[in-house]
Amino acid sequence: MASTNAAPTSAAGKEAHRTGAPSSGVRVSARTRILGWSMLLLTVSLLAGAAATHVLLNGRADARIAAELQHEVDEFNALPAPSAAVGSGVTAKLRVATARAVPESEIVLIGVVNGQVYAVSNGADGTDLHLPASQLAEMSALSGPSEGNMTIAGHPARFATLPVRVAGDPNHGAFITAVMTGPERSAVWRITQLQLEVGAASLLLASFLAWLAAGRVLRPIRATTTLARSITDADLTSRIPVRGHDEVSQMASTFNAMLDRLQNAFSAQQRFLADAGHELRTPITIIQGNLDTLAPTDADEVETLAIVAEELSRMTRLVDELSLLAASERPDFLRPAPTDLGALAISLTAKAQALGDRGWRLHSTMIGWAMLDAQRITQAVMQLAANAVAHTRNRTVVDLECLSTPAGLSFQVIDHGEGVAFQDRSRVFDRFTQLNPHRAERTGLGLAIVKAIAAAHSGSISLTETPGGGASFALQIPFRAARSPARGPVTAVAVGSIS
């Protein structure tokens, strides 16, 4: 009856296989992906804006520093010749140039004579500048203007140097105008840091608002997912509320239209099954009655009549099963009642014994009372047991296990027969599925009925491979506790064999 891998086949599992749903992997919601991409774009924009601002401010600072240097150079070139009282020569000219008042603390005027600091603006001490002697000597020897970067008292600065020469004076002098760049650069970094801090705060606020907005936009999609999961063959009436006229609303409307078509098609199918069962039952009864009145004497007639009677019996069974499947969708299909689980387990094994000469073994851990439809459960388990009989040899051991598990109640029929091929596992519970076409007495509806009974109990039916070969069918339903209708002994069963 079954030869499968150890993986169970259930209605939910088959649906996941048919829809191509992933069985493993990290699940990332669309809302999270939208937020992630939005935050990535905003973060890149923030960093790009901060970088552009930093470059722009640095460029402006460089331009201002260059303008300051040029201004001081122009003023130096515009200085009049020193008066007789001051003296003449290189030193006199540098003394006059550096004696000018410089209001900006970032500007330093330096006079260098023969590689030594001679004068500094604002009366500062030249030794505090910590200028390298090699650099001072190089500046004194310049023959033309020069610009560059230097360090003054440990702080970065931008400088412009002019050589100072006076005819008749052998001294080599240099006028240095330096602008301290540290304050400008620090101001630029503070502005950039402030921009990043404000941007980060805005990014957090934007992420929160984007999360809310994405949730609102995707709400119809979540409603569609929830509705799709809740839809069953017995209830196709739910619909998604449609608000607005955007693409998501159009998707909801399309989904609702699809449900309308499914509901109409399913209703038509159910009406056809019910009508077919009803309309066929009357002519079958009439034919059966007429066959019963016949008394053939010829051997050929007897054989023909037997064949007709057998096919009529098969047709009767098919009509009964079609009617049962149609009835399984009605609310009154189940009639739950308090059921003694121990007595049910014994009853199942006793009824299974009548199906065929097999080594029936009962293993039960069920005790107490549960609310279920004992007649439907018996019908389902007997169908599984009949399958086991049909696919095993005489005296083959067949285990019937009635177990109480944390997940609920489990009714299992385990055989050691021929099994079901792996490629047939996904369709074994479909209607009109016959894995062996040579078995004309089968209708292909038995396991579909078992599946319908399991679904009506909010349960499932699964198929696994029996170790050593064979099939293990498990009907699992939730446990709903019930009180005993009358006080009396509780039936308990453990392990036993019934031959």
CSV table of C-alpha atoms in Angstrom, one decimal:
chain,number,residue,atom,x,y,z
A,1,MET,CA,0.0,0.0,0.0
A,2,ALA,CA,2.7,2.5,0.7
A,3,SER,CA,6.4,2.7,0.1
A,4,THR,CA,7.5,6.2,0.8
A,5,ASN,CA,10.3,8.2,2.4
A,6,ALA,CA,10.0,9.0,6.0
A,7,ALA,CA,8.6,12.5,5.3
A,8,PRO,CA,4.8,12.6,5.9
A,9,THR,CA,2.3,13.5,3.2
A,10,SER,CA,-0.4,15.7,4.5
A,11,ALA,CA,-2.9,18.1,2.9
A,12,ALA,CA,-0.9,21.1,4.1
A,13,GLY,CA,2.4,19.5,2.9
A,14,LYS,CA,1.0,18.8,-0.5
A,15,GLU,CA,-0.4,22.3,-0.8
A,16,ALA,CA,3.1,23.7,0.0
A,17,HIS,CA,4.6,21.4,-2.6
A,18,ARG,CA,2.1,22.4,-5.2
A,19,THR,CA,2.5,26.2,-4.6
A,20,GLY,CA,6.3,26.0,-4.5
A,21,ALA,CA,6.5,27.4,-1.0
A,22,PRO,CA,10.0,27.3,0.5
A,23,SER,CA,10.5,24.7,3.1
A,24,SER,CA,13.4,26.4,4.9
A,25,GLY,CA,15.4,29.6,4.9
A,26,VAL,CA,15.2,33.0,6.5
A,27,ARG,CA,11.9,34.7,6.0
A,28,VAL,CA,12.1,38.4,5.5
A,29,SER,CA,8.8,40.3,5.2
A,30,ALA,CA,8.1,42.7,2.4
A,31,ARG,CA,7.6,45.4,5.1
A,32,THR,CA,11.2,44.8,6.3
A,33,ARG,CA,12.6,44.8,2.8
A,34,ILE,CA,10.8,48.1,2.0
A,35,LEU,CA,12.1,49.7,5.2
A,36,GLY,CA,15.6,48.3,4.5
A,37,TRP,CA,15.8,49.7,1.0
A,38,SER,CA,14.4,53.0,2.2
A,39,MET,CA,16.9,53.3,5.0
A,40,LEU,CA,19.7,52.3,2.6
A,41,LEU,CA,18.8,55.0,0.2
A,42,LEU,CA,18.4,57.6,2.9
A,43,THR,CA,21.7,56.6,4.6
A,44,VAL,CA,23.5,56.9,1.3
A,45,SER,CA,21.9,60.3,0.6
A,46,LEU,CA,22.8,61.5,4.1
A,47,LEU,CA,26.5,60.4,3.8
A,48,ALA,CA,26.7,61.8,0.3
A,49,GLY,CA,25.2,65.1,1.5
A,50,ALA,CA,27.6,65.3,4.5
A,51,ALA,CA,30.6,64.5,2.3
A,52,ALA,CA,29.5,67.2,-0.3
A,53,THR,CA,29.0,69.8,2.5
A,54,HIS,CA,32.4,69.0,4.0
A,55,VAL,CA,34.1,69.4,0.6
A,56,LEU,CA,32.2,72.6,-0.1
A,57,LEU,CA,33.0,74.2,3.3
A,58,ASN,CA,36.6,73.2,3.0
A,59,GLY,CA,36.8,74.8,-0.4
A,60,ARG,CA,35.3,78.0,0.9
A,61,ALA,CA,37.8,77.9,3.8
A,62,ASP,CA,40.7,77.5,1.4
A,63,ALA,CA,39.4,80.4,-0.6
A,64,ARG,CA,39.1,82.6,2.4
A,65,ILE,CA,42.6,81.7,3.6
A,66,ALA,CA,44.0,82.4,0.1
A,67,ALA,CA,42.2,85.8,0.1
A,68,GLU,CA,43.7,86.6,3.6
A,69,LEU,CA,47.2,85.7,2.4
A,70,GLN,CA,46.8,87.8,-0.8
A,71,HIS,CA,45.5,90.8,1.2
A,72,GLU,CA,48.6,90.7,3.5
A,73,VAL,CA,50.9,90.4,0.5
A,74,ASP,CA,49.3,93.3,-1.2
A,75,GLU,CA,49.6,95.4,1.9
A,76,PHE,CA,53.2,94.5,2.2
A,77,ASN,CA,53.9,95.5,-1.4
A,78,ALA,CA,52.1,98.8,-0.8
A,79,LEU,CA,54.2,99.8,2.2
A,80,PRO,CA,56.1,103.1,1.7
A,81,ALA,CA,59.9,103.1,2.1
A,82,PRO,CA,61.0,103.3,5.8
A,83,SER,CA,61.7,106.9,7.1
A,84,ALA,CA,65.2,108.1,8.0
A,85,ALA,CA,64.2,107.8,11.7
A,86,VAL,CA,63.4,104.1,11.3
A,87,GLY,CA,66.4,103.4,9.2
A,88,SER,CA,67.0,101.6,6.0
A,89,GLY,CA,67.8,98.2,4.9
A,90,VAL,CA,66.1,94.8,5.2
A,91,THR,CA,65.6,94.8,8.9
A,92,ALA,CA,64.0,98.2,8.9
A,93,LYS,CA,61.5,97.2,6.2
A,94,LEU,CA,60.6,93.9,8.0
A,95,ARG,CA,60.2,95.8,11.3
A,96,VAL,CA,57.8,98.2,9.7
A,97,ALA,CA,55.8,95.4,8.0
A,98,THR,CA,55.4,93.3,11.2
A,99,ALA,CA,54.6,96.3,13.4
A,100,ARG,CA,51.2,96.8,11.7
A,101,ALA,CA,48.3,95.8,14.0
A,102,VAL,CA,46.7,92.5,12.9
A,103,PRO,CA,43.2,92.2,14.4
A,104,GLU,CA,42.7,88.6,13.4
A,105,SER,CA,44.3,86.2,15.8
A,106,GLU,CA,44.6,83.5,13.1
A,107,ILE,CA,47.1,85.7,11.1
A,108,VAL,CA,50.7,85.8,11.9
A,109,LEU,CA,53.3,88.1,10.2
A,110,ILE,CA,56.9,87.0,10.5
A,111,GLY,CA,60.1,88.7,9.4
A,112,VAL,CA,63.1,86.4,8.8
A,113,VAL,CA,66.7,87.7,8.3
A,114,ASN,CA,69.4,85.4,7.3
A,115,GLY,CA,67.5,82.3,8.5
A,116,GLN,CA,66.6,83.8,11.9
A,117,VAL,CA,63.3,85.1,13.1
A,118,TYR,CA,63.7,88.9,13.3
A,119,ALA,CA,60.2,90.2,14.0
A,120,VAL,CA,56.7,88.8,14.7
A,121,SER,CA,53.4,90.7,14.5
A,122,ASN,CA,51.7,91.8,17.7
A,123,GLY,CA,55.0,91.7,19.6
A,124,ALA,CA,55.0,87.9,19.9
A,125,ASP,CA,58.2,86.1,20.7
A,126,GLY,CA,59.7,84.4,17.7
A,127,THR,CA,61.0,81.5,19.8
A,128,ASP,CA,57.5,80.5,20.6
A,129,LEU,CA,56.8,79.7,16.9
A,130,HIS,CA,59.0,76.6,16.9
A,131,LEU,CA,59.9,77.1,13.3
A,132,PRO,CA,62.5,74.7,11.9
A,133,ALA,CA,65.9,76.4,11.1
A,134,SER,CA,66.2,74.6,7.8
A,135,GLN,CA,62.8,76.0,6.7
A,136,LEU,CA,63.8,79.6,7.8
A,137,ALA,CA,67.0,79.3,5.9
A,138,GLU,CA,65.2,78.1,2.8
A,139,MET,CA,62.8,81.0,3.0
A,140,SER,CA,65.6,83.6,3.4
A,141,ALA,CA,67.2,82.3,0.3
A,142,LEU,CA,64.1,82.5,-1.9
A,143,SER,CA,64.3,84.7,-5.0
A,144,GLY,CA,60.6,84.9,-5.6
A,145,PRO,CA,57.2,84.5,-3.9
A,146,SER,CA,56.3,81.1,-2.5
A,147,GLU,CA,53.2,79.4,-0.8
A,148,GLY,CA,52.8,76.3,1.2
A,149,ASN,CA,51.9,74.7,4.5
A,150,MET,CA,53.8,74.9,7.7
A,151,THR,CA,53.5,74.3,11.4
A,152,ILE,CA,53.5,77.2,13.8
A,153,ALA,CA,53.7,76.4,17.5
A,154,GLY,CA,52.4,72.9,16.7
A,155,HIS,CA,49.4,74.1,14.8
A,156,PRO,CA,48.8,73.8,11.0
A,157,ALA,CA,49.0,77.0,9.0
A,158,ARG,CA,49.0,78.2,5.4
A,159,PHE,CA,51.7,80.7,4.4
A,160,ALA,CA,52.8,83.0,1.7
A,161,THR,CA,56.5,84.2,1.5
A,162,LEU,CA,58.0,87.2,-0.2
A,163,PRO,CA,61.8,87.7,-0.5
A,164,VAL,CA,63.0,91.0,0.9
A,165,ARG,CA,66.1,92.6,-0.7
A,166,VAL,CA,67.5,96.2,-0.3
A,167,ALA,CA,70.2,97.5,-2.5
A,168,GLY,CA,73.4,98.0,-0.6
A,169,ASP,CA,72.3,95.7,2.2
A,170,PRO,CA,73.9,92.3,2.2
A,171,ASN,CA,71.2,90.7,4.4
A,172,HIS,CA,68.7,88.2,3.0
A,173,GLY,CA,65.3,88.7,4.3
A,174,ALA,CA,61.8,87.1,3.9
A,175,PHE,CA,58.3,88.4,4.8
A,176,ILE,CA,56.0,85.5,5.8
A,177,THR,CA,52.3,85.9,6.1
A,178,ALA,CA,50.7,82.8,7.8
A,179,VAL,CA,47.0,82.0,8.4
A,180,MET,CA,46.3,79.4,11.1
A,181,THR,CA,44.0,76.8,9.4
A,182,GLY,CA,43.1,74.8,12.5
A,183,PRO,CA,40.1,76.9,13.6
A,184,GLU,CA,38.7,76.8,10.0
A,185,ARG,CA,39.1,73.1,9.8
A,186,SER,CA,37.6,72.5,13.2
A,187,ALA,CA,34.6,74.6,12.3
A,188,VAL,CA,34.1,72.6,9.1
A,189,TRP,CA,34.3,69.3,11.1
A,190,ARG,CA,31.8,70.6,13.7
A,191,ILE,CA,29.3,71.6,11.0
A,192,THR,CA,29.7,68.2,9.3
A,193,GLN,CA,29.3,66.4,12.7
A,194,LEU,CA,26.2,68.4,13.4
A,195,GLN,CA,24.8,67.6,10.0
A,196,LEU,CA,25.5,63.8,10.6
A,197,GLU,CA,23.8,63.9,14.1
A,198,VAL,CA,20.8,65.7,12.8
A,199,GLY,CA,20.7,63.4,9.8
A,200,ALA,CA,20.9,60.3,12.1
A,201,ALA,CA,18.0,61.6,14.2
A,202,SER,CA,16.0,62.3,11.1
A,203,LEU,CA,16.9,58.9,9.8
A,204,LEU,CA,15.5,57.2,12.9
A,205,LEU,CA,12.3,59.3,12.6
A,206,ALA,CA,12.0,58.5,8.9
A,207,SER,CA,12.5,54.8,9.6
A,208,PHE,CA,9.7,54.8,12.1
A,209,LEU,CA,7.4,56.7,9.8
A,210,ALA,CA,8.4,54.4,6.9
A,211,TRP,CA,7.6,51.4,9.0
A,212,LEU,CA,4.1,52.7,9.7
A,213,ALA,CA,3.5,53.8,6.1
A,214,ALA,CA,4.7,50.4,4.8
A,215,GLY,CA,2.4,48.6,7.2
A,216,ARG,CA,-0.5,50.7,6.1
A,217,VAL,CA,0.2,50.1,2.4
A,218,LEU,CA,0.8,46.4,2.9
A,219,ARG,CA,-2.3,45.9,5.1
A,220,PRO,CA,-4.4,44.5,2.3
A,221,ILE,CA,-1.7,42.1,1.3
A,222,ARG,CA,-1.5,40.8,4.9
A,223,ALA,CA,-5.3,40.5,4.9
A,224,THR,CA,-5.1,38.6,1.6
A,225,THR,CA,-2.5,36.2,3.2
A,226,THR,CA,-4.6,35.7,6.3
A,227,LEU,CA,-7.7,35.1,4.3
A,228,ALA,CA,-6.0,32.7,1.9
A,229,ARG,CA,-4.8,30.6,4.9
A,230,SER,CA,-8.2,30.6,6.5
A,231,ILE,CA,-10.1,29.5,3.3
A,232,THR,CA,-11.2,25.9,3.2
A,233,ASP,CA,-13.4,23.9,1.0
A,234,ALA,CA,-16.2,24.4,3.4
A,235,ASP,CA,-16.0,28.2,3.6
A,236,LEU,CA,-15.3,30.3,0.6
A,237,THR,CA,-17.4,33.2,1.7
A,238,SER,CA,-14.8,35.5,3.2
A,239,ARG,CA,-13.6,38.5,1.2
A,240,ILE,CA,-11.0,41.2,1.6
A,241,PRO,CA,-12.3,44.8,2.3
A,242,VAL,CA,-11.3,47.0,-0.6
A,243,ARG,CA,-10.5,50.7,0.1
A,244,GLY,CA,-9.1,53.2,-2.4
A,245,HIS,CA,-8.1,52.8,-6.0
A,246,ASP,CA,-4.4,52.0,-6.0
A,247,GLU,CA,-2.6,48.9,-7.1
A,248,VAL,CA,-3.0,47.1,-3.8
A,249,SER,CA,-6.7,47.8,-3.8
A,250,GLN,CA,-6.9,46.4,-7.4
A,251,MET,CA,-5.0,43.3,-6.2
A,252,ALA,CA,-7.6,42.8,-3.4
A,253,SER,CA,-10.5,43.2,-5.9
A,254,THR,CA,-8.9,40.7,-8.3
A,255,PHE,CA,-8.4,38.3,-5.4
A,256,ASN,CA,-12.0,38.7,-4.4
A,257,ALA,CA,-13.1,38.1,-7.9
A,258,MET,CA,-11.0,34.9,-8.0
A,259,LEU,CA,-12.7,33.7,-4.8
A,260,ASP,CA,-16.1,34.4,-6.4
A,261,ARG,CA,-15.2,32.1,-9.3
A,262,LEU,CA,-13.9,29.4,-7.0
A,263,GLN,CA,-17.0,29.6,-4.8
A,264,ASN,CA,-19.2,29.3,-7.8
A,265,ALA,CA,-17.2,26.4,-9.3
A,266,PHE,CA,-17.1,24.6,-6.0
A,267,SER,CA,-20.8,25.0,-5.4
A,268,ALA,CA,-21.5,23.7,-8.9
A,269,GLN,CA,-19.3,20.7,-8.2
A,270,GLN,CA,-21.0,20.0,-4.9
A,271,ARG,CA,-24.4,20.3,-6.5
A,272,PHE,CA,-23.3,17.9,-9.2
A,273,LEU,CA,-22.1,15.3,-6.7
A,274,ALA,CA,-25.2,15.6,-4.7
A,275,ASP,CA,-27.5,15.4,-7.7
A,276,ALA,CA,-25.5,12.6,-9.3
A,277,GLY,CA,-25.8,10.6,-6.1
A,278,HIS,CA,-29.5,11.2,-5.8
A,279,GLU,CA,-30.4,10.6,-9.4
A,280,LEU,CA,-28.3,7.5,-9.8
A,281,ARG,CA,-29.5,5.8,-6.7
A,282,THR,CA,-33.1,5.3,-8.0
A,283,PRO,CA,-32.2,3.5,-11.3
A,284,ILE,CA,-29.6,1.4,-9.5
A,285,THR,CA,-32.2,0.3,-7.0
A,286,ILE,CA,-34.6,-0.6,-9.9
A,287,ILE,CA,-31.9,-2.5,-11.8
A,288,GLN,CA,-30.9,-4.4,-8.6
A,289,GLY,CA,-34.6,-5.3,-7.9
A,290,ASN,CA,-35.0,-6.6,-11.4
A,291,LEU,CA,-31.8,-8.7,-11.3
A,292,ASP,CA,-33.0,-10.2,-8.0
A,293,THR,CA,-36.1,-11.5,-9.8
A,294,LEU,CA,-34.2,-13.2,-12.5
A,295,ALA,CA,-33.6,-17.0,-12.3
A,296,PRO,CA,-31.2,-17.9,-15.1
A,297,THR,CA,-30.6,-21.6,-15.8
A,298,ASP,CA,-28.0,-21.4,-18.5
A,299,ALA,CA,-24.4,-21.3,-17.3
A,300,ASP,CA,-23.6,-18.4,-19.5
A,301,GLU,CA,-26.5,-16.5,-18.3
A,302,VAL,CA,-25.5,-17.2,-14.7
A,303,GLU,CA,-22.0,-15.9,-15.3
A,304,THR,CA,-23.2,-12.8,-17.1
A,305,LEU,CA,-25.7,-12.1,-14.3
A,306,ALA,CA,-22.9,-12.4,-11.8
A,307,ILE,CA,-20.7,-9.9,-13.7
A,308,VAL,CA,-23.6,-7.5,-13.9
A,309,ALA,CA,-24.4,-7.8,-10.2
A,310,GLU,CA,-20.7,-7.2,-9.4
A,311,GLU,CA,-20.5,-4.1,-11.5
A,312,LEU,CA,-23.8,-2.9,-10.1
A,313,SER,CA,-22.5,-3.3,-6.6
A,314,ARG,CA,-19.4,-1.3,-7.5
A,315,MET,CA,-21.6,1.4,-8.9
A,316,THR,CA,-23.7,1.5,-5.8
A,317,ARG,CA,-20.5,1.9,-3.7
A,318,LEU,CA,-19.3,4.7,-5.9
A,319,VAL,CA,-22.6,6.5,-5.6
A,320,ASP,CA,-22.5,6.1,-1.8
A,321,GLU,CA,-19.0,7.5,-1.6
A,322,LEU,CA,-19.8,10.4,-3.9
A,323,SER,CA,-22.8,11.2,-1.7
A,324,LEU,CA,-20.6,11.0,1.4
A,325,LEU,CA,-18.0,13.3,-0.1
A,326,ALA,CA,-20.8,15.8,-0.9
A,327,ALA,CA,-22.1,15.5,2.6
A,328,SER,CA,-18.7,16.1,4.1
A,329,GLU,CA,-18.9,19.8,3.2
A,330,ARG,CA,-22.2,20.3,5.1
A,331,PRO,CA,-22.1,21.7,8.7
A,332,ASP,CA,-24.0,18.6,10.0
A,333,PHE,CA,-21.5,16.1,8.5
A,334,LEU,CA,-20.1,15.5,12.0
A,335,ARG,CA,-22.1,14.7,15.1
A,336,PRO,CA,-19.6,14.9,17.9
A,337,ALA,CA,-20.5,13.2,21.2
A,338,PRO,CA,-18.6,12.2,24.4
A,339,THR,CA,-16.7,9.0,23.4
A,340,ASP,CA,-14.9,6.5,25.6
A,341,LEU,CA,-11.5,6.4,23.9
A,342,GLY,CA,-10.5,3.0,25.3
A,343,ALA,CA,-13.7,1.4,24.2
A,344,LEU,CA,-13.3,3.0,20.8
A,345,ALA,CA,-9.8,1.5,20.4
A,346,ILE,CA,-11.1,-2.0,21.2
A,347,SER,CA,-14.1,-1.5,18.8
A,348,LEU,CA,-11.8,-0.5,16.0
A,349,THR,CA,-9.7,-3.5,16.3
A,350,ALA,CA,-12.6,-5.9,16.5
A,351,LYS,CA,-14.1,-4.4,13.4
A,352,ALA,CA,-10.8,-4.5,11.6
A,353,GLN,CA,-10.6,-8.2,12.3
A,354,ALA,CA,-13.6,-8.9,10.2
A,355,LEU,CA,-12.0,-7.3,7.2
A,356,GLY,CA,-9.5,-10.0,6.5
A,357,ASP,CA,-7.3,-12.8,7.9
A,358,ARG,CA,-4.4,-10.6,9.2
A,359,GLY,CA,-2.4,-10.6,12.4
A,360,TRP,CA,-4.1,-7.6,13.9
A,361,ARG,CA,-2.2,-6.0,16.8
A,362,LEU,CA,-3.6,-3.2,19.0
A,363,HIS,CA,-1.4,-0.7,20.8
A,364,SER,CA,-3.4,2.0,22.6
A,365,THR,CA,-2.5,4.7,25.1
A,366,MET,CA,-5.9,6.3,24.9
A,367,ILE,CA,-7.9,6.6,28.1
A,368,GLY,CA,-10.7,8.9,29.2
A,369,TRP,CA,-13.4,10.6,27.2
A,370,ALA,CA,-13.2,12.9,24.2
A,371,MET,CA,-15.6,14.9,22.1
A,372,LEU,CA,-15.6,13.4,18.6
A,373,ASP,CA,-17.7,11.7,16.0
A,374,ALA,CA,-17.0,8.0,16.7
A,375,GLN,CA,-18.9,6.8,13.7
A,376,ARG,CA,-16.9,9.0,11.3
A,377,ILE,CA,-13.6,8.1,13.0
A,378,THR,CA,-14.5,4.4,12.7
A,379,GLN,CA,-15.4,4.9,9.1
A,380,ALA,CA,-12.0,6.5,8.4
A,381,VAL,CA,-9.9,3.9,10.3
A,382,MET,CA,-11.8,1.0,8.7
A,383,GLN,CA,-11.0,2.5,5.3
A,384,LEU,CA,-7.3,2.6,6.2
A,385,ALA,CA,-7.6,-1.0,7.5
A,386,ALA,CA,-9.3,-2.1,4.3
A,387,ASN,CA,-6.5,-0.6,2.3
A,388,ALA,CA,-4.0,-2.5,4.5
A,389,VAL,CA,-5.9,-5.8,3.9
A,390,ALA,CA,-6.0,-5.1,0.1
A,391,HIS,CA,-2.3,-4.7,-0.1
A,392,THR,CA,-1.0,-7.4,2.3
A,393,ARG,CA,-1.0,-11.2,2.3
A,394,ASN,CA,-2.9,-13.4,4.7
A,395,ARG,CA,-1.6,-13.6,8.2
A,396,THR,CA,0.6,-10.5,7.7
A,397,VAL,CA,0.9,-8.4,10.8
A,398,VAL,CA,-1.0,-5.2,10.7
A,399,ASP,CA,-0.6,-2.8,13.7
A,400,LEU,CA,-3.5,-0.5,14.8
A,401,GLU,CA,-2.2,2.2,17.1
A,402,CYS,CA,-4.5,4.5,19.0
A,403,LEU,CA,-2.3,7.0,20.8
A,404,SER,CA,-2.7,10.1,23.0
A,405,THR,CA,0.0,12.5,22.0
A,406,PRO,CA,0.8,16.1,23.0
A,407,ALA,CA,-0.6,17.1,19.6
A,408,GLY,CA,-3.9,15.3,20.1
A,409,LEU,CA,-5.3,11.9,19.2
A,410,SER,CA,-3.5,9.7,16.6
A,411,PHE,CA,-5.1,6.7,14.9
A,412,GLN,CA,-2.5,4.8,12.9
A,413,VAL,CA,-2.7,1.7,10.7
A,414,ILE,CA,0.7,0.2,10.0
A,415,ASP,CA,1.2,-2.6,7.5
A,416,HIS,CA,4.1,-4.4,6.0
A,417,GLY,CA,2.8,-4.8,2.5
A,418,GLU,CA,3.8,-3.7,-1.0
A,419,GLY,CA,3.7,0.1,-0.3
A,420,VAL,CA,3.2,3.2,-2.4
A,421,ALA,CA,5.9,4.4,-4.7
A,422,PHE,CA,7.5,7.7,-3.8
A,423,GLN,CA,6.3,9.5,-6.9
A,424,ASP,CA,2.7,8.6,-6.0
A,425,ARG,CA,2.8,9.9,-2.5
A,426,SER,CA,1.6,13.4,-3.3
A,427,ARG,CA,-1.6,12.3,-5.0
A,428,VAL,CA,-2.6,9.3,-3.0
A,429,PHE,CA,-5.3,11.3,-1.1
A,430,ASP,CA,-6.8,12.9,-4.3
A,431,ARG,CA,-10.2,11.8,-5.5
A,432,PHE,CA,-10.4,9.0,-8.0
A,433,THR,CA,-6.8,8.1,-7.6
A,434,GLN,CA,-6.1,4.4,-8.3
A,435,LEU,CA,-2.5,3.4,-8.0
A,436,ASN,CA,-3.2,0.0,-9.4
A,437,PRO,CA,-5.5,0.2,-12.4
A,438,HIS,CA,-6.1,-3.6,-12.4
A,439,ARG,CA,-8.1,-3.4,-9.2
A,440,ALA,CA,-11.4,-2.7,-10.8
A,441,GLU,CA,-13.3,-3.0,-7.5
A,442,ARG,CA,-11.7,0.1,-6.1
A,443,THR,CA,-13.3,3.5,-6.7
A,444,GLY,CA,-10.3,5.8,-5.8
A,445,LEU,CA,-12.4,7.7,-3.2
A,446,GLY,CA,-11.6,5.9,0.0
A,447,LEU,CA,-8.6,8.0,1.1
A,448,ALA,CA,-10.3,11.1,-0.1
A,449,ILE,CA,-13.1,10.3,2.3
A,450,VAL,CA,-10.5,9.7,5.1
A,451,LYS,CA,-9.0,13.1,4.3
A,452,ALA,CA,-12.4,14.8,4.4
A,453,ILE,CA,-13.2,13.2,7.8
A,454,ALA,CA,-9.8,14.3,9.2
A,455,ALA,CA,-10.4,17.9,7.9
A,456,ALA,CA,-13.9,17.9,9.4
A,457,HIS,CA,-12.3,17.2,12.8
A,458,SER,CA,-9.7,20.0,12.2
A,459,GLY,CA,-7.1,17.3,11.8
A,460,SER,CA,-4.9,15.8,9.1
A,461,ILE,CA,-4.0,12.5,7.5
A,462,SER,CA,-0.3,11.6,6.8
A,463,LEU,CA,1.6,8.8,5.1
A,464,THR,CA,5.1,7.5,6.0
A,465,GLU,CA,7.1,4.5,5.1
A,466,THR,CA,7.0,1.5,7.5
A,467,PRO,CA,10.5,0.5,8.5
A,468,GLY,CA,11.3,-2.6,6.4
A,469,GLY,CA,8.7,-1.8,3.8
A,470,GLY,CA,5.0,-1.0,3.8
A,471,ALA,CA,2.8,2.0,4.6
A,472,SER,CA,2.0,3.8,7.8
A,473,PHE,CA,-1.1,6.0,7.7
A,474,ALA,CA,-1.8,8.3,10.7
A,475,LEU,CA,-5.1,10.1,11.2
A,476,GLN,CA,-4.5,12.9,13.7
A,477,ILE,CA,-7.2,15.1,15.3
A,478,PRO,CA,-7.1,17.6,18.2
A,479,PHE,CA,-8.1,16.3,21.6
A,480,ARG,CA,-11.2,17.9,23.0
A,481,ALA,CA,-11.9,16.7,26.5
A,482,ALA,CA,-15.4,15.5,27.4
A,483,ARG,CA,-17.2,14.4,30.5
A,484,SER,CA,-18.5,10.9,30.8
A,485,PRO,CA,-22.3,10.9,30.3
A,486,ALA,CA,-22.6,8.6,33.3
A,487,ARG,CA,-20.2,7.5,36.0
A,488,GLY,CA,-18.8,4.1,35.3
A,489,PRO,CA,-15.5,2.2,34.7
A,490,VAL,CA,-13.1,3.8,32.3
A,491,THR,CA,-11.9,1.5,29.5
A,492,ALA,CA,-8.1,1.3,29.2
A,493,VAL,CA,-6.1,-0.7,26.6
A,494,ALA,CA,-2.4,-1.2,26.3
A,495,VAL,CA,-0.9,-3.7,23.8
A,496,GLY,CA,-2.6,-6.8,22.5
A,497,SER,CA,-3.2,-9.1,19.6
A,498,ILE,CA,-6.5,-10.2,18.1
A,499,SER,CA,-6.4,-13.2,15.7
